[in-house]
Amino acid sequence: MEKFEINVLGCGSAKPSPVHNPSSTVVNFRDNLFMIDCGEGAQKEFQRQRLKFSRLNHIFLTHMHGDHVLGLPGLIGTMALSGLEGDITIHTFEDGKKILTSIFDYFNRGLPIDVKFNVIKPEEAVVFENGALRIRTIPLRHKIPAVGYVFEEKPRLRHINRDMCDFHEVPIWAFNTIKAGEDYIKPDGTIIPNRVLTKDPTPPRSYAHISDTAYIPGLAEKIHGVDLLFHETTYLTQDLDKARERGHSTAAQAAQTALDAEAGKLLTGHYSSRYKDNTPFLEEARRIFPNVILGKEGLNIVV
Amino acid sequence: MEKFEINVLGCGSAKPSPVHNPSSTVVNFRDNLFMIDCGEGAQKEFQRQRLKFSRLNHIFLTHMHGDHVLGLPGLIGTMALSGLEGDITIHTFEDGKKILTSIFDYFNRGLPIDVKFNVIKPEEAVVFENGALRIRTIPLRHKIPAVGYVFEEKPRLRHINRDMCDFHEVPIWAFNTIKAGEDYIKPDGTIIPNRVLTKDPTPPRSYAHISDTAYIPGLAEKIHGVDLLFHETTYLTQDLDKARERGHSTAAQAAQTALDAEAGKLLTGHYSSRYKDNTPFLEEARRIFPNVILGKEGLNIVV
């Protein structure tokens, strides 16, 4: 199966602890790396996990709080010092583009890497698309404008049923159109239906990254059927008042969204530093939704 | 003895490696913490070494390269989130004040910590002074303006020789002036010389922090007799051409400065990430100056 994996680089929150980095996640889709948020220390963790800078061309920012973006100038400086050239695109809001441009102009002057910006808005939109992948934004509820990102693999080509193709004497040059779903018309005019010549493809996979946000009751339907859901779990229910006050979610609320969305798996993270031990997040979430992965730095998860 | 210690938070260089943080050092002088440079990840290492944010009120920047300053906004944000209030003073050049102000205005808006700036120049000057400590700058030779910092303990009070004071019936109220070096005049007019009543104080200690810089032949005399010298060792002599080209020093050059300055100890650091193993820095420096400490994160050194 083609690679579609998540690497957790940082799952602490605004006040990092000695054990957690601030936010950063890497989506490895067929060996193209997409970074979501870039908190301080992301570049170090990126290297520690043996990810390749040369594979990284897009960085998606969820919002402009420092713990999600302050690793950017260092990351880009290090990429340039690693001998990389070319460009990297940062997807962020207009004000993010403005402050980051002034920071890069000061600290990354004259580097061979060209930083481009794709200005996004806090609304539902497709922000990246190629032949195999679509990335869309979902507006979240936080103290400042914020979006989540949904990575959706596009439907794949059908698998050739080689025995049936041989039986019907289908020439190899016709395979591509058959994989794409077309019937085969024999030289004598006989139509061989596509379903005879092919098998169903693997269903397309999807990953939703939801951080930072208060609980949104209607969110589940926007990410329905997602295979892997990262949903921020800054607090436990015992601190629900703080979650509400600060625009964050509890483990139970994240699990409720995973349950309502009929997600395959839930990945937790963005833990408040007030909790020395994170296992209660796993326990709280599992009471509502069984398939929970307790996020931590260094984790590699297949979607 | 009153505390005068160095904590190494980061001893990597511009391109951090998975094992080294970019530059940051903390000087603990009588439980007041003075930070020199604040590369990305300094706040995490600060906490890991169990240093106290409440003791940190001054940050001294050597120069405005990202690997020496990009940990600042995160550090200050975390201090505020830790419930600290009051002010913190950043000692930097005019252009450093300008870009840092715009970064703090964006990312640290409304925080209860008041960031003040003490604008310094790349010249010899006293930049901080209190009753016990003086900190002065020394201009260095780098690609952009840079200074080193010398921390000098002020001469301490003389120790009371209790037996002699008792013998001469010196009242306790006179001890403070005697510690300060004055003679004691008995009620009958007899003068008891200070040297009879006191013992020499411990000699004042000093620490010099020299980073980033090319080798400066005249530097040694400006830091003569320093107890502990941190001098950057970005390269080994085998890469002397790179050191010259990029405004850095080799381990041998740092050792030569330590030797010429008759320093007590030399601490190495700011290693280029091209060297996977740092022990050759120790070997190269020791051939010239014997008392070398190989800098690494987590090290605590008594001056």
JSON list of C-alpha atoms in Angstrom, two decimals, chain A residues 154-274:
[
{"chain": "A", "resi": 154, "resn": "LYS", "atom": "CA", "xyz": [-8.40, 10.55, -4.18]},
{"chain": "A", "resi": 155, "resn": "PRO", "atom": "CA", "xyz": [-10.19, 7.39, -5.36]},
{"chain": "A", "resi": 156, "resn": "ARG", "atom": "CA", "xyz": [-7.60, 5.08, -6.78]},
{"chain": "A", "resi": 157, "resn": "LEU", "atom": "CA", "xyz": [-7.59, 3.21, -10.10]},
{"chain": "A", "resi": 158, "resn": "ARG", "atom": "CA", "xyz": [-9.31, -0.18, -10.22]},
{"chain": "A", "resi": 159, "resn": "HIS", "atom": "CA", "xyz": [-7.10, -3.28, -10.04]},
{"chain": "A", "resi": 160, "resn": "ILE", "atom": "CA", "xyz": [-6.71, -5.26, -13.27]},
{"chain": "A", "resi": 161, "resn": "ASN", "atom": "CA", "xyz": [-8.01, -8.85, -13.03]},
{"chain": "A", "resi": 162, "resn": "ARG", "atom": "CA", "xyz": [-5.19, -10.34, -15.04]},
{"chain": "A", "resi": 163, "resn": "ASP", "atom": "CA", "xyz": [-6.79, -13.79, -15.55]},
{"chain": "A", "resi": 164, "resn": "MET", "atom": "CA", "xyz": [-9.99, -12.29, -16.97]},
{"chain": "A", "resi": 165, "resn": "CYS", "atom": "CA", "xyz": [-8.07, -9.85, -19.19]},
{"chain": "A", "resi": 166, "resn": "ASP", "atom": "CA", "xyz": [-6.00, -12.70, -20.57]},
{"chain": "A", "resi": 167, "resn": "PHE", "atom": "CA", "xyz": [-9.14, -14.78, -21.15]},
{"chain": "A", "resi": 168, "resn": "HIS", "atom": "CA", "xyz": [-10.74, -11.93, -23.12]},
{"chain": "A", "resi": 169, "resn": "GLU", "atom": "CA", "xyz": [-7.46, -11.20, -24.92]},
{"chain": "A", "resi": 170, "resn": "VAL", "atom": "CA", "xyz": [-7.29, -7.61, -23.72]},
{"chain": "A", "resi": 171, "resn": "PRO", "atom": "CA", "xyz": [-4.08, -6.00, -25.02]},
{"chain": "A", "resi": 172, "resn": "ILE", "atom": "CA", "xyz": [-1.78, -4.34, -22.45]},
{"chain": "A", "resi": 173, "resn": "TRP", "atom": "CA", "xyz": [-2.17, -0.91, -24.07]},
{"chain": "A", "resi": 174, "resn": "ALA", "atom": "CA", "xyz": [-5.82, -0.91, -23.00]},
{"chain": "A", "resi": 175, "resn": "PHE", "atom": "CA", "xyz": [-5.06, -1.50, -19.29]},
{"chain": "A", "resi": 176, "resn": "ASN", "atom": "CA", "xyz": [-4.84, 2.17, -18.33]},
{"chain": "A", "resi": 177, "resn": "THR", "atom": "CA", "xyz": [-8.34, 3.02, -19.55]},
{"chain": "A", "resi": 178, "resn": "ILE", "atom": "CA", "xyz": [-9.70, -0.18, -17.98]},
{"chain": "A", "resi": 179, "resn": "LYS", "atom": "CA", "xyz": [-8.06, 0.72, -14.64]},
{"chain": "A", "resi": 180, "resn": "ALA", "atom": "CA", "xyz": [-9.79, 4.09, -14.95]},
{"chain": "A", "resi": 181, "resn": "GLY", "atom": "CA", "xyz": [-13.16, 2.29, -15.20]},
{"chain": "A", "resi": 182, "resn": "GLU", "atom": "CA", "xyz": [-13.88, 1.94, -18.93]},
{"chain": "A", "resi": 183, "resn": "ASP", "atom": "CA", "xyz": [-15.26, -1.19, -20.60]},
{"chain": "A", "resi": 184, "resn": "TYR", "atom": "CA", "xyz": [-13.23, -3.03, -23.25]},
{"chain": "A", "resi": 185, "resn": "ILE", "atom": "CA", "xyz": [-14.57, -3.32, -26.80]},
{"chain": "A", "resi": 186, "resn": "LYS", "atom": "CA", "xyz": [-13.14, -6.32, -28.64]},
{"chain": "A", "resi": 187, "resn": "PRO", "atom": "CA", "xyz": [-12.14, -6.03, -32.35]},
{"chain": "A", "resi": 188, "resn": "ASP", "atom": "CA", "xyz": [-15.39, -7.91, -33.17]},
{"chain": "A", "resi": 189, "resn": "GLY", "atom": "CA", "xyz": [-17.45, -5.28, -31.34]},
{"chain": "A", "resi": 190, "resn": "THR", "atom": "CA", "xyz": [-18.20, -7.36, -28.22]},
{"chain": "A", "resi": 191, "resn": "ILE", "atom": "CA", "xyz": [-18.30, -5.21, -25.07]},
{"chain": "A", "resi": 192, "resn": "ILE", "atom": "CA", "xyz": [-16.61, -6.68, -21.99]},
{"chain": "A", "resi": 193, "resn": "PRO", "atom": "CA", "xyz": [-17.92, -4.77, -18.97]},
{"chain": "A", "resi": 194, "resn": "ASN", "atom": "CA", "xyz": [-15.30, -3.18, -16.73]},
{"chain": "A", "resi": 195, "resn": "ARG", "atom": "CA", "xyz": [-16.50, -5.07, -13.62]},
{"chain": "A", "resi": 196, "resn": "VAL", "atom": "CA", "xyz": [-15.57, -8.36, -15.35]},
{"chain": "A", "resi": 197, "resn": "LEU", "atom": "CA", "xyz": [-11.99, -7.17, -16.02]},
{"chain": "A", "resi": 198, "resn": "THR", "atom": "CA", "xyz": [-11.22, -5.43, -12.76]},
{"chain": "A", "resi": 199, "resn": "LYS", "atom": "CA", "xyz": [-11.39, -5.70, -9.00]},
{"chain": "A", "resi": 200, "resn": "ASP", "atom": "CA", "xyz": [-12.35, -2.91, -6.62]},
{"chain": "A", "resi": 201, "resn": "PRO", "atom": "CA", "xyz": [-9.47, -0.62, -5.62]},
{"chain": "A", "resi": 202, "resn": "THR", "atom": "CA", "xyz": [-8.46, -0.14, -2.03]},
{"chain": "A", "resi": 203, "resn": "PRO", "atom": "CA", "xyz": [-10.83, 2.49, -0.61]},
{"chain": "A", "resi": 204, "resn": "PRO", "atom": "CA", "xyz": [-9.25, 5.96, -0.40]},
{"chain": "A", "resi": 205, "resn": "ARG", "atom": "CA", "xyz": [-7.97, 6.89, 3.03]},
{"chain": "A", "resi": 206, "resn": "SER", "atom": "CA", "xyz": [-8.28, 10.15, 4.94]},
{"chain": "A", "resi": 207, "resn": "TYR", "atom": "CA", "xyz": [-6.76, 11.98, 7.90]},
{"chain": "A", "resi": 208, "resn": "ALA", "atom": "CA", "xyz": [-8.27, 14.92, 9.77]},
{"chain": "A", "resi": 209, "resn": "HIS", "atom": "CA", "xyz": [-6.15, 17.24, 11.92]},
{"chain": "A", "resi": 210, "resn": "ILE", "atom": "CA", "xyz": [-8.26, 19.27, 14.35]},
{"chain": "A", "resi": 211, "resn": "SER", "atom": "CA", "xyz": [-6.30, 21.70, 16.56]},
{"chain": "A", "resi": 212, "resn": "ASP", "atom": "CA", "xyz": [-6.82, 24.11, 18.42]},
{"chain": "A", "resi": 213, "resn": "THR", "atom": "CA", "xyz": [-10.53, 24.22, 19.05]},
{"chain": "A", "resi": 214, "resn": "ALA", "atom": "CA", "xyz": [-13.35, 24.23, 21.51]},
{"chain": "A", "resi": 215, "resn": "TYR", "atom": "CA", "xyz": [-15.80, 21.34, 21.06]},
{"chain": "A", "resi": 216, "resn": "ILE", "atom": "CA", "xyz": [-17.86, 21.84, 17.88]},
{"chain": "A", "resi": 217, "resn": "PRO", "atom": "CA", "xyz": [-21.06, 19.73, 17.83]},
{"chain": "A", "resi": 218, "resn": "GLY", "atom": "CA", "xyz": [-21.40, 19.91, 14.03]},
{"chain": "A", "resi": 219, "resn": "LEU", "atom": "CA", "xyz": [-17.79, 19.05, 13.28]},
{"chain": "A", "resi": 220, "resn": "ALA", "atom": "CA", "xyz": [-18.30, 15.27, 13.08]},
{"chain": "A", "resi": 221, "resn": "GLU", "atom": "CA", "xyz": [-20.41, 15.43, 9.94]},
{"chain": "A", "resi": 222, "resn": "LYS", "atom": "CA", "xyz": [-17.74, 17.45, 8.14]},
{"chain": "A", "resi": 223, "resn": "ILE", "atom": "CA", "xyz": [-15.16, 14.72, 8.71]},
{"chain": "A", "resi": 224, "resn": "HIS", "atom": "CA", "xyz": [-17.49, 11.75, 8.57]},
{"chain": "A", "resi": 225, "resn": "GLY", "atom": "CA", "xyz": [-15.82, 8.40, 7.93]},
{"chain": "A", "resi": 226, "resn": "VAL", "atom": "CA", "xyz": [-12.28, 9.71, 8.39]},
{"chain": "A", "resi": 227, "resn": "ASP", "atom": "CA", "xyz": [-9.79, 6.88, 8.95]},
{"chain": "A", "resi": 228, "resn": "LEU", "atom": "CA", "xyz": [-7.59, 8.68, 11.44]},
{"chain": "A", "resi": 229, "resn": "LEU", "atom": "CA", "xyz": [-8.68, 11.71, 13.43]},
{"chain": "A", "resi": 230, "resn": "PHE", "atom": "CA", "xyz": [-6.26, 13.83, 15.38]},
{"chain": "A", "resi": 231, "resn": "HIS", "atom": "CA", "xyz": [-8.37, 15.97, 17.70]},
{"chain": "A", "resi": 232, "resn": "GLU", "atom": "CA", "xyz": [-6.76, 18.18, 20.30]},
{"chain": "A", "resi": 233, "resn": "THR", "atom": "CA", "xyz": [-7.22, 17.05, 23.91]},
{"chain": "A", "resi": 234, "resn": "THR", "atom": "CA", "xyz": [-5.76, 19.90, 25.92]},
{"chain": "A", "resi": 235, "resn": "TYR", "atom": "CA", "xyz": [-7.75, 19.09, 29.05]},
{"chain": "A", "resi": 236, "resn": "LEU", "atom": "CA", "xyz": [-9.45, 16.30, 30.98]},
{"chain": "A", "resi": 237, "resn": "THR", "atom": "CA", "xyz": [-13.15, 16.66, 31.86]},
{"chain": "A", "resi": 238, "resn": "GLN", "atom": "CA", "xyz": [-12.17, 17.65, 35.41]},
{"chain": "A", "resi": 239, "resn": "ASP", "atom": "CA", "xyz": [-10.98, 20.94, 33.82]},
{"chain": "A", "resi": 240, "resn": "LEU", "atom": "CA", "xyz": [-13.90, 21.41, 31.43]},
{"chain": "A", "resi": 241, "resn": "ASP", "atom": "CA", "xyz": [-14.33, 25.01, 32.63]},
{"chain": "A", "resi": 242, "resn": "LYS", "atom": "CA", "xyz": [-10.77, 25.83, 31.57]},
{"chain": "A", "resi": 243, "resn": "ALA", "atom": "CA", "xyz": [-11.31, 24.15, 28.20]},
{"chain": "A", "resi": 244, "resn": "ARG", "atom": "CA", "xyz": [-14.37, 26.31, 27.60]},
{"chain": "A", "resi": 245, "resn": "GLU", "atom": "CA", "xyz": [-12.71, 29.48, 28.78]},
{"chain": "A", "resi": 246, "resn": "ARG", "atom": "CA", "xyz": [-9.61, 29.00, 26.62]},
{"chain": "A", "resi": 247, "resn": "GLY", "atom": "CA", "xyz": [-11.15, 27.59, 23.44]},
{"chain": "A", "resi": 248, "resn": "HIS", "atom": "CA", "xyz": [-9.89, 24.03, 23.89]},
{"chain": "A", "resi": 249, "resn": "SER", "atom": "CA", "xyz": [-11.37, 20.52, 24.12]},
{"chain": "A", "resi": 250, "resn": "THR", "atom": "CA", "xyz": [-11.36, 17.70, 26.63]},
{"chain": "A", "resi": 251, "resn": "ALA", "atom": "CA", "xyz": [-10.45, 14.10, 25.86]},
{"chain": "A", "resi": 252, "resn": "ALA", "atom": "CA", "xyz": [-14.15, 13.19, 26.23]},
{"chain": "A", "resi": 253, "resn": "GLN", "atom": "CA", "xyz": [-15.21, 15.84, 23.72]},
{"chain": "A", "resi": 254, "resn": "ALA", "atom": "CA", "xyz": [-12.60, 14.66, 21.20]},
{"chain": "A", "resi": 255, "resn": "ALA", "atom": "CA", "xyz": [-13.83, 11.10, 21.66]},
{"chain": "A", "resi": 256, "resn": "GLN", "atom": "CA", "xyz": [-17.44, 12.21, 21.17]},
{"chain": "A", "resi": 257, "resn": "THR", "atom": "CA", "xyz": [-16.48, 13.81, 17.86]},
{"chain": "A", "resi": 258, "resn": "ALA", "atom": "CA", "xyz": [-14.61, 10.63, 16.83]},
{"chain": "A", "resi": 259, "resn": "LEU", "atom": "CA", "xyz": [-17.67, 8.55, 17.73]},
{"chain": "A", "resi": 260, "resn": "ASP", "atom": "CA", "xyz": [-20.11, 10.83, 15.90]},
{"chain": "A", "resi": 261, "resn": "ALA", "atom": "CA", "xyz": [-17.82, 10.96, 12.85]},
{"chain": "A", "resi": 262, "resn": "GLU", "atom": "CA", "xyz": [-17.51, 7.16, 12.85]},
{"chain": "A", "resi": 263, "resn": "ALA", "atom": "CA", "xyz": [-13.76, 7.67, 12.65]},
{"chain": "A", "resi": 264, "resn": "GLY", "atom": "CA", "xyz": [-11.43, 4.69, 12.37]},
{"chain": "A", "resi": 265, "resn": "LYS", "atom": "CA", "xyz": [-9.00, 5.83, 15.08]},
{"chain": "A", "resi": 266, "resn": "LEU", "atom": "CA", "xyz": [-8.59, 8.84, 17.34]},
{"chain": "A", "resi": 267, "resn": "LEU", "atom": "CA", "xyz": [-5.16, 10.31, 18.07]},
{"chain": "A", "resi": 268, "resn": "THR", "atom": "CA", "xyz": [-4.86, 12.56, 21.15]},
{"chain": "A", "resi": 269, "resn": "GLY", "atom": "CA", "xyz": [-2.48, 15.46, 21.83]},
{"chain": "A", "resi": 270, "resn": "HIS", "atom": "CA", "xyz": [-1.89, 19.14, 22.62]},
{"chain": "A", "resi": 271, "resn": "TYR", "atom": "CA", "xyz": [-1.84, 18.25, 26.31]},
{"chain": "A", "resi": 272, "resn": "SER", "atom": "CA", "xyz": [-1.80, 21.01, 28.89]},
{"chain": "A", "resi": 273, "resn": "SER", "atom": "CA", "xyz": [1.44, 20.93, 30.87]},
{"chain": "A", "resi": 274, "resn": "ARG", "atom": "CA", "xyz": [-0.60, 20.78, 34.10]}
]
